[in-house]
Amino acid sequence: ASHRAGCRNAKHAAQWEATLKTHAAPIMSLPVQAVDTSLVLKALEPLWTEKPETASRLRGRVESILDYAKVRGYRDGENPARWRGHLAKLLPARSKVREVEHHAALPYAALPSFLASLRAQEGIAARALEFLILTAARTGEAIGARWNEIDLLDKTWTIPAARMKAHREHRVPLSPRALAILGEMQAARHGADDNAFVFVGGKPGTALSNMAFLMLLRRMGRGELTAHGFRASFKTWASERTSFQNEIVEAALAHVIGGKVEQAYRRGDLFEKRRRLMEAWAVYCAAPKAGKVVAFGR
């Protein structure tokens, strides 16, 4: 309860409690001072190899609660849920239990032909997916876009901090094709509500479903792909086929650049350089075949 205000949303707070109630019920019924390493292992071991991600989250949450209890004077001694120097000696590392599964990504050389097929698809989901690819955005950022975030005159999409993974406002330069997609959506708008979603869902006033892109890719016979994987396609293309500096590419992906000291001194967001990058990306995506190396934008 003391940390609920720091949760990103109500769903995250509910998941925090649900994980504990589902997988740590025996521990939760005991006083905090009675929880020891054997009890923590009893909760973790059934999950550690079958559901390593869930097990890791559970361990972290138990550790946080026991740390809280110690600070409040409810228990003493070492934290039995601590990983480094403790459970790390008793359980295999997550990376050893299961290989990390990256989001399936389309090789960048296949992007132009894929986008040609995508443009032949009808419906809002197809336009939204193309917009996502052209802006290198995440799924939630794209389907949650609202008209009050779009500046058509300045050719900029400003995503508020509350909708960003890093909780920092992110400006996205819009290429001509991205603007054309927005023009299509604007022509189909009902009303002039600036807070309305750009890519409207099946019910009035709602956004596209999180499943919209998955279902679209399946209809196209490309069910092995994920919408998030197109960010990897963009990153690989920029690294291998252009001379744009890595920090510009990382900024386009809304990744935090550098450590805390560097971030404190970095006041700009490389926006004009990113505009040239995104325009080059749009040109590449529209080409019938993979083009030559783009050597500008340093």
PDB file of N, CA, C and O in Angstrom, residues 157-216:
ATOM      1  N   TRP A 157       4.896  14.241 -33.633  1.00  0.00           N
ATOM      2  CA  TRP A 157       4.019  13.500 -32.720  1.00  0.00           C
ATOM      3  C   TRP A 157       4.693  13.525 -31.348  1.00  0.00           C
ATOM      4  O   TRP A 157       5.787  13.001 -31.184  1.00  0.00           O
ATOM      5  N   THR A 158       4.064  14.140 -30.363  1.00  0.00           N
ATOM      6  CA  THR A 158       4.634  14.244 -29.020  1.00  0.00           C
ATOM      7  C   THR A 158       3.886  13.313 -28.079  1.00  0.00           C
ATOM      8  O   THR A 158       2.725  13.556 -27.744  1.00  0.00           O
ATOM      9  N   ILE A 159       4.567  12.260 -27.648  1.00  0.00           N
ATOM     10  CA  ILE A 159       3.958  11.274 -26.763  1.00  0.00           C
ATOM     11  C   ILE A 159       4.236  11.692 -25.322  1.00  0.00           C
ATOM     12  O   ILE A 159       5.400  11.852 -24.945  1.00  0.00           O
ATOM     13  N   PRO A 160       3.200  11.882 -24.509  1.00  0.00           N
ATOM     14  CA  PRO A 160       3.428  12.341 -23.135  1.00  0.00           C
ATOM     15  C   PRO A 160       4.158  11.301 -22.294  1.00  0.00           C
ATOM     16  O   PRO A 160       4.117  10.099 -22.579  1.00  0.00           O
ATOM     17  N   ALA A 161       4.838  11.780 -21.258  1.00  0.00           N
ATOM     18  CA  ALA A 161       5.639  10.905 -20.397  1.00  0.00           C
ATOM     19  C   ALA A 161       4.818   9.756 -19.818  1.00  0.00           C
ATOM     20  O   ALA A 161       5.315   8.638 -19.664  1.00  0.00           O
ATOM     21  N   ALA A 162       3.558  10.026 -19.501  1.00  0.00           N
ATOM     22  CA  ALA A 162       2.716   9.001 -18.867  1.00  0.00           C
ATOM     23  C   ALA A 162       2.499   7.787 -19.759  1.00  0.00           C
ATOM     24  O   ALA A 162       2.175   6.701 -19.271  1.00  0.00           O
ATOM     25  N   ARG A 163       2.698   7.955 -21.062  1.00  0.00           N
ATOM     26  CA  ARG A 163       2.474   6.823 -21.987  1.00  0.00           C
ATOM     27  C   ARG A 163       3.783   6.180 -22.448  1.00  0.00           C
ATOM     28  O   ARG A 163       3.760   5.266 -23.255  1.00  0.00           O
ATOM     29  N   MET A 164       4.897   6.665 -21.927  1.00  0.00           N
ATOM     30  CA  MET A 164       6.189   6.150 -22.354  1.00  0.00           C
ATOM     31  C   MET A 164       6.759   5.167 -21.340  1.00  0.00           C
ATOM     32  O   MET A 164       6.592   5.339 -20.137  1.00  0.00           O
ATOM     33  N   LYS A 165       7.449   4.161 -21.828  1.00  0.00           N
ATOM     34  CA  LYS A 165       8.062   3.159 -20.962  1.00  0.00           C
ATOM     35  C   LYS A 165       9.054   3.792 -19.999  1.00  0.00           C
ATOM     36  O   LYS A 165       9.137   3.390 -18.833  1.00  0.00           O
ATOM     37  N   ALA A 166       9.825   4.765 -20.461  1.00  0.00           N
ATOM     38  CA  ALA A 166      10.830   5.417 -19.621  1.00  0.00           C
ATOM     39  C   ALA A 166      10.262   6.605 -18.852  1.00  0.00           C
ATOM     40  O   ALA A 166      11.008   7.306 -18.168  1.00  0.00           O
ATOM     41  N   HIS A 167       8.942   6.843 -18.976  1.00  0.00           N
ATOM     42  CA  HIS A 167       8.278   7.951 -18.278  1.00  0.00           C
ATOM     43  C   HIS A 167       8.891   9.299 -18.631  1.00  0.00           C
ATOM     44  O   HIS A 167       9.008  10.185 -17.785  1.00  0.00           O
ATOM     45  N   ARG A 168       9.306   9.439 -19.883  1.00  0.00           N
ATOM     46  CA  ARG A 168       9.844  10.706 -20.373  1.00  0.00           C
ATOM     47  C   ARG A 168       9.148  11.054 -21.680  1.00  0.00           C
ATOM     48  O   ARG A 168       8.957  10.195 -22.533  1.00  0.00           O
ATOM     49  N   GLU A 169       8.754  12.332 -21.840  1.00  0.00           N
ATOM     50  CA  GLU A 169       8.105  12.773 -23.070  1.00  0.00           C
ATOM     51  C   GLU A 169       9.000  12.445 -24.265  1.00  0.00           C
ATOM     52  O   GLU A 169      10.215  12.598 -24.209  1.00  0.00           O
ATOM     53  N   HIS A 170       8.374  11.990 -25.342  1.00  0.00           N
ATOM     54  CA  HIS A 170       9.136  11.593 -26.531  1.00  0.00           C
ATOM     55  C   HIS A 170       8.535  12.250 -27.758  1.00  0.00           C
ATOM     56  O   HIS A 170       7.356  12.061 -28.057  1.00  0.00           O
ATOM     57  N   ARG A 171       9.350  13.028 -28.460  1.00  0.00           N
ATOM     58  CA  ARG A 171       8.910  13.662 -29.705  1.00  0.00           C
ATOM     59  C   ARG A 171       9.327  12.788 -30.885  1.00  0.00           C
ATOM     60  O   ARG A 171      10.470  12.336 -30.967  1.00  0.00           O
ATOM     61  N   VAL A 172       8.381  12.574 -31.789  1.00  0.00           N
ATOM     62  CA  VAL A 172       8.640  11.727 -32.955  1.00  0.00           C
ATOM     63  C   VAL A 172       8.485  12.567 -34.219  1.00  0.00           C
ATOM     64  O   VAL A 172       7.395  13.091 -34.483  1.00  0.00           O
ATOM     65  N   PRO A 173       9.535  12.706 -35.028  1.00  0.00           N
ATOM     66  CA  PRO A 173       9.401  13.416 -36.305  1.00  0.00           C
ATOM     67  C   PRO A 173       8.608  12.561 -37.286  1.00  0.00           C
ATOM     68  O   PRO A 173       8.831  11.355 -37.386  1.00  0.00           O
ATOM     69  N   LEU A 174       7.685  13.175 -37.994  1.00  0.00           N
ATOM     70  CA  LEU A 174       6.796  12.436 -38.897  1.00  0.00           C
ATOM     71  C   LEU A 174       7.238  12.602 -40.343  1.00  0.00           C
ATOM     72  O   LEU A 174       7.340  13.714 -40.858  1.00  0.00           O
ATOM     73  N   SER A 175       7.484  11.486 -40.995  1.00  0.00           N
ATOM     74  CA  SER A 175       7.870  11.472 -42.406  1.00  0.00           C
ATOM     75  C   SER A 175       6.643  11.761 -43.271  1.00  0.00           C
ATOM     76  O   SER A 175       5.499  11.691 -42.795  1.00  0.00           O
ATOM     77  N   PRO A 176       6.835  12.077 -44.545  1.00  0.00           N
ATOM     78  CA  PRO A 176       5.695  12.340 -45.426  1.00  0.00           C
ATOM     79  C   PRO A 176       4.688  11.199 -45.462  1.00  0.00           C
ATOM     80  O   PRO A 176       3.471  11.433 -45.466  1.00  0.00           O
ATOM     81  N   ARG A 177       5.155   9.939 -45.495  1.00  0.00           N
ATOM     82  CA  ARG A 177       4.214   8.819 -45.532  1.00  0.00           C
ATOM     83  C   ARG A 177       3.448   8.703 -44.215  1.00  0.00           C
ATOM     84  O   ARG A 177       2.249   8.423 -44.216  1.00  0.00           O
ATOM     85  N   ALA A 178       4.117   8.939 -43.075  1.00  0.00           N
ATOM     86  CA  ALA A 178       3.420   8.914 -41.786  1.00  0.00           C
ATOM     87  C   ALA A 178       2.339   9.990 -41.744  1.00  0.00           C
ATOM     88  O   ALA A 178       1.228   9.760 -41.249  1.00  0.00           O
ATOM     89  N   LEU A 179       2.658  11.175 -42.297  1.00  0.00           N
ATOM     90  CA  LEU A 179       1.669  12.253 -42.360  1.00  0.00           C
ATOM     91  C   LEU A 179       0.504  11.880 -43.274  1.00  0.00           C
ATOM     92  O   LEU A 179      -0.651  12.231 -42.998  1.00  0.00           O
ATOM     93  N   ALA A 180       0.789  11.163 -44.353  1.00  0.00           N
ATOM     94  CA  ALA A 180      -0.273  10.737 -45.272  1.00  0.00           C
ATOM     95  C   ALA A 180      -1.230   9.777 -44.562  1.00  0.00           C
ATOM     96  O   ALA A 180      -2.454   9.841 -44.773  1.00  0.00           O
ATOM     97  N   ILE A 181      -0.693   8.893 -43.735  1.00  0.00           N
ATOM     98  CA  ILE A 181      -1.547   7.969 -42.976  1.00  0.00           C
ATOM     99  C   ILE A 181      -2.441   8.747 -42.020  1.00  0.00           C
ATOM    100  O   ILE A 181      -3.641   8.479 -41.909  1.00  0.00           O
ATOM    101  N   LEU A 182      -1.863   9.745 -41.352  1.00  0.00           N
ATOM    102  CA  LEU A 182      -2.655  10.577 -40.449  1.00  0.00           C
ATOM    103  C   LEU A 182      -3.731  11.337 -41.222  1.00  0.00           C
ATOM    104  O   LEU A 182      -4.844  11.537 -40.719  1.00  0.00           O
ATOM    105  N   GLY A 183      -3.400  11.738 -42.449  1.00  0.00           N
ATOM    106  CA  GLY A 183      -4.395  12.404 -43.287  1.00  0.00           C
ATOM    107  C   GLY A 183      -5.578  11.499 -43.582  1.00  0.00           C
ATOM    108  O   GLY A 183      -6.739  11.941 -43.560  1.00  0.00           O
ATOM    109  N   GLU A 184      -5.297  10.225 -43.844  1.00  0.00           N
ATOM    110  CA  GLU A 184      -6.379   9.243 -44.067  1.00  0.00           C
ATOM    111  C   GLU A 184      -7.249   9.112 -42.825  1.00  0.00           C
ATOM    112  O   GLU A 184      -8.477   9.060 -42.909  1.00  0.00           O
ATOM    113  N   MET A 185      -6.603   9.026 -41.667  1.00  0.00           N
ATOM    114  CA  MET A 185      -7.350   8.872 -40.413  1.00  0.00           C
ATOM    115  C   MET A 185      -8.168  10.126 -40.104  1.00  0.00           C
ATOM    116  O   MET A 185      -9.288  10.046 -39.611  1.00  0.00           O
ATOM    117  N   GLN A 186      -7.599  11.281 -40.426  1.00  0.00           N
ATOM    118  CA  GLN A 186      -8.300  12.540 -40.177  1.00  0.00           C
ATOM    119  C   GLN A 186      -9.540  12.658 -41.060  1.00  0.00           C
ATOM    120  O   GLN A 186     -10.596  13.135 -40.620  1.00  0.00           O
ATOM    121  N   ALA A 187      -9.435  12.187 -42.288  1.00  0.00           N
ATOM    122  CA  ALA A 187     -10.578  12.247 -43.210  1.00  0.00           C
ATOM    123  C   ALA A 187     -11.730  11.377 -42.740  1.00  0.00           C
ATOM    124  O   ALA A 187     -12.897  11.649 -43.053  1.00  0.00           O
ATOM    125  N   ALA A 188     -11.398  10.328 -41.965  1.00  0.00           N
ATOM    126  CA  ALA A 188     -12.432   9.405 -41.490  1.00  0.00           C
ATOM    127  C   ALA A 188     -12.907   9.741 -40.076  1.00  0.00           C
ATOM    128  O   ALA A 188     -13.725   9.007 -39.508  1.00  0.00           O
ATOM    129  N   ARG A 189     -12.406  10.858 -39.509  1.00  0.00           N
ATOM    130  CA  ARG A 189     -12.780  11.224 -38.138  1.00  0.00           C
ATOM    131  C   ARG A 189     -14.246  11.578 -38.033  1.00  0.00           C
ATOM    132  O   ARG A 189     -14.830  12.166 -38.943  1.00  0.00           O
ATOM    133  N   HIS A 190     -14.823  11.247 -36.879  1.00  0.00           N
ATOM    134  CA  HIS A 190     -16.196  11.639 -36.581  1.00  0.00           C
ATOM    135  C   HIS A 190     -16.137  12.643 -35.432  1.00  0.00           C
ATOM    136  O   HIS A 190     -15.810  12.286 -34.305  1.00  0.00           O
ATOM    137  N   GLY A 191     -16.393  13.895 -35.729  1.00  0.00           N
ATOM    138  CA  GLY A 191     -16.303  14.917 -34.699  1.00  0.00           C
ATOM    139  C   GLY A 191     -14.917  15.530 -34.665  1.00  0.00           C
ATOM    140  O   GLY A 191     -14.017  15.157 -35.411  1.00  0.00           O
ATOM    141  N   ALA A 192     -14.751  16.495 -33.753  1.00  0.00           N
ATOM    142  CA  ALA A 192     -13.492  17.236 -33.687  1.00  0.00           C
ATOM    143  C   ALA A 192     -12.874  17.152 -32.294  1.00  0.00           C
ATOM    144  O   ALA A 192     -12.183  18.071 -31.868  1.00  0.00           O
ATOM    145  N   ASP A 193     -13.115  16.063 -31.592  1.00  0.00           N
ATOM    146  CA  ASP A 193     -12.560  15.889 -30.255  1.00  0.00           C
ATOM    147  C   ASP A 193     -11.052  15.661 -30.345  1.00  0.00           C
ATOM    148  O   ASP A 193     -10.592  14.639 -30.859  1.00  0.00           O
ATOM    149  N   ASP A 194     -10.261  16.621 -29.840  1.00  0.00           N
ATOM    150  CA  ASP A 194      -8.805  16.509 -29.920  1.00  0.00           C
ATOM    151  C   ASP A 194      -8.258  15.385 -29.054  1.00  0.00           C
ATOM    152  O   ASP A 194      -7.124  14.953 -29.244  1.00  0.00           O
ATOM    153  N   ASN A 195      -9.062  14.930 -28.092  1.00  0.00           N
ATOM    154  CA  ASN A 195      -8.613  13.855 -27.216  1.00  0.00           C
ATOM    155  C   ASN A 195      -8.961  12.476 -27.770  1.00  0.00           C
ATOM    156  O   ASN A 195      -8.662  11.454 -27.149  1.00  0.00           O
ATOM    157  N   ALA A 196      -9.561  12.452 -28.948  1.00  0.00           N
ATOM    158  CA  ALA A 196      -9.961  11.178 -29.554  1.00  0.00           C
ATOM    159  C   ALA A 196      -8.735  10.407 -30.032  1.00  0.00           C
ATOM    160  O   ALA A 196      -7.690  10.981 -30.332  1.00  0.00           O
ATOM    161  N   PHE A 197      -8.892   9.088 -30.089  1.00  0.00           N
ATOM    162  CA  PHE A 197      -7.805   8.245 -30.586  1.00  0.00           C
ATOM    163  C   PHE A 197      -7.643   8.419 -32.092  1.00  0.00           C
ATOM    164  O   PHE A 197      -8.623   8.587 -32.823  1.00  0.00           O
ATOM    165  N   VAL A 198      -6.419   8.378 -32.545  1.00  0.00           N
ATOM    166  CA  VAL A 198      -6.145   8.472 -33.980  1.00  0.00           C
ATOM    167  C   VAL A 198      -6.607   7.202 -34.679  1.00  0.00           C
ATOM    168  O   VAL A 198      -7.271   7.250 -35.720  1.00  0.00           O
ATOM    169  N   PHE A 199      -6.251   6.062 -34.109  1.00  0.00           N
ATOM    170  CA  PHE A 199      -6.612   4.771 -34.700  1.00  0.00           C
ATOM    171  C   PHE A 199      -7.735   4.165 -33.860  1.00  0.00           C
ATOM    172  O   PHE A 199      -7.509   3.547 -32.819  1.00  0.00           O
ATOM    173  N   VAL A 200      -8.952   4.391 -34.337  1.00  0.00           N
ATOM    174  CA  VAL A 200     -10.144   4.052 -33.558  1.00  0.00           C
ATOM    175  C   VAL A 200     -10.429   2.558 -33.605  1.00  0.00           C
ATOM    176  O   VAL A 200     -10.243   1.905 -34.642  1.00  0.00           O
ATOM    177  N   GLY A 201     -10.897   2.032 -32.472  1.00  0.00           N
ATOM    178  CA  GLY A 201     -11.240   0.624 -32.379  1.00  0.00           C
ATOM    179  C   GLY A 201     -12.640   0.330 -32.879  1.00  0.00           C
ATOM    180  O   GLY A 201     -13.287   1.177 -33.504  1.00  0.00           O
ATOM    181  N   GLY A 202     -13.119  -0.863 -32.574  1.00  0.00           N
ATOM    182  CA  GLY A 202     -14.432  -1.286 -33.063  1.00  0.00           C
ATOM    183  C   GLY A 202     -15.591  -0.530 -32.447  1.00  0.00           C
ATOM    184  O   GLY A 202     -16.633  -0.358 -33.066  1.00  0.00           O
ATOM    185  N   LYS A 203     -15.417  -0.046 -31.207  1.00  0.00           N
ATOM    186  CA  LYS A 203     -16.464   0.702 -30.533  1.00  0.00           C
ATOM    187  C   LYS A 203     -16.110   2.184 -30.533  1.00  0.00           C
ATOM    188  O   LYS A 203     -14.941   2.535 -30.378  1.00  0.00           O
ATOM    189  N   PRO A 204     -17.093   3.044 -30.678  1.00  0.00           N
ATOM    190  CA  PRO A 204     -16.824   4.490 -30.680  1.00  0.00           C
ATOM    191  C   PRO A 204     -16.092   4.925 -29.408  1.00  0.00           C
ATOM    192  O   PRO A 204     -16.421   4.487 -28.306  1.00  0.00           O
ATOM    193  N   GLY A 205     -15.089   5.764 -29.593  1.00  0.00           N
ATOM    194  CA  GLY A 205     -14.360   6.286 -28.450  1.00  0.00           C
ATOM    195  C   GLY A 205     -13.280   5.379 -27.901  1.00  0.00           C
ATOM    196  O   GLY A 205     -12.633   5.708 -26.910  1.00  0.00           O
ATOM    197  N   THR A 206     -13.070   4.222 -28.531  1.00  0.00           N
ATOM    198  CA  THR A 206     -12.045   3.292 -28.052  1.00  0.00           C
ATOM    199  C   THR A 206     -10.888   3.216 -29.044  1.00  0.00           C
ATOM    200  O   THR A 206     -11.042   3.527 -30.222  1.00  0.00           O
ATOM    201  N   ALA A 207      -9.744   2.774 -28.548  1.00  0.00           N
ATOM    202  CA  ALA A 207      -8.574   2.582 -29.404  1.00  0.00           C
ATOM    203  C   ALA A 207      -8.575   1.159 -29.942  1.00  0.00           C
ATOM    204  O   ALA A 207      -9.348   0.306 -29.507  1.00  0.00           O
ATOM    205  N   LEU A 208      -7.698   0.900 -30.886  1.00  0.00           N
ATOM    206  CA  LEU A 208      -7.524  -0.461 -31.382  1.00  0.00           C
ATOM    207  C   LEU A 208      -7.150  -1.397 -30.234  1.00  0.00           C
ATOM    208  O   LEU A 208      -6.487  -1.000 -29.279  1.00  0.00           O
ATOM    209  N   SER A 209      -7.544  -2.636 -30.358  1.00  0.00           N
ATOM    210  CA  SER A 209      -7.184  -3.643 -29.364  1.00  0.00           C
ATOM    211  C   SER A 209      -5.705  -3.986 -29.470  1.00  0.00           C
ATOM    212  O   SER A 209      -5.087  -3.848 -30.535  1.00  0.00           O
ATOM    213  N   ASN A 210      -5.126  -4.440 -28.348  1.00  0.00           N
ATOM    214  CA  ASN A 210      -3.738  -4.905 -28.356  1.00  0.00           C
ATOM    215  C   ASN A 210      -3.546  -6.091 -29.288  1.00  0.00           C
ATOM    216  O   ASN A 210      -2.435  -6.384 -29.709  1.00  0.00           O
ATOM    217  N   MET A 211      -4.651  -6.784 -29.607  1.00  0.00           N
ATOM    218  CA  MET A 211      -4.582  -7.962 -30.465  1.00  0.00           C
ATOM    219  C   MET A 211      -4.706  -7.622 -31.946  1.00  0.00           C
ATOM    220  O   MET A 211      -4.547  -8.497 -32.796  1.00  0.00           O
ATOM    221  N   ALA A 212      -4.991  -6.354 -32.259  1.00  0.00           N
ATOM    222  CA  ALA A 212      -5.272  -5.982 -33.647  1.00  0.00           C
ATOM    223  C   ALA A 212      -4.111  -6.304 -34.580  1.00  0.00           C
ATOM    224  O   ALA A 212      -4.312  -6.835 -35.683  1.00  0.00           O
ATOM    225  N   PHE A 213      -2.899  -5.995 -34.172  1.00  0.00           N
ATOM    226  CA  PHE A 213      -1.736  -6.238 -35.033  1.00  0.00           C
ATOM    227  C   PHE A 213      -1.467  -7.733 -35.188  1.00  0.00           C
ATOM    228  O   PHE A 213      -1.110  -8.202 -36.266  1.00  0.00           O
ATOM    229  N   LEU A 214      -1.637  -8.465 -34.101  1.00  0.00           N
ATOM    230  CA  LEU A 214      -1.422  -9.917 -34.158  1.00  0.00           C
ATOM    231  C   LEU A 214      -2.380 -10.558 -35.145  1.00  0.00           C
ATOM    232  O   LEU A 214      -1.979 -11.383 -35.977  1.00  0.00           O
ATOM    233  N   MET A 215      -3.659 -10.177 -35.085  1.00  0.00           N
ATOM    234  CA  MET A 215      -4.655 -10.743 -35.980  1.00  0.00           C
ATOM    235  C   MET A 215      -4.395 -10.332 -37.428  1.00  0.00           C
ATOM    236  O   MET A 215      -4.577 -11.119 -38.359  1.00  0.00           O
ATOM    237  N   LEU A 216      -3.954  -9.088 -37.622  1.00  0.00           N
ATOM    238  CA  LEU A 216      -3.628  -8.614 -38.968  1.00  0.00           C
ATOM    239  C   LEU A 216      -2.477  -9.415 -39.554  1.00  0.00           C
ATOM    240  O   LEU A 216      -2.536  -9.859 -40.713  1.00  0.00           O
TER     241      LEU A 216
END
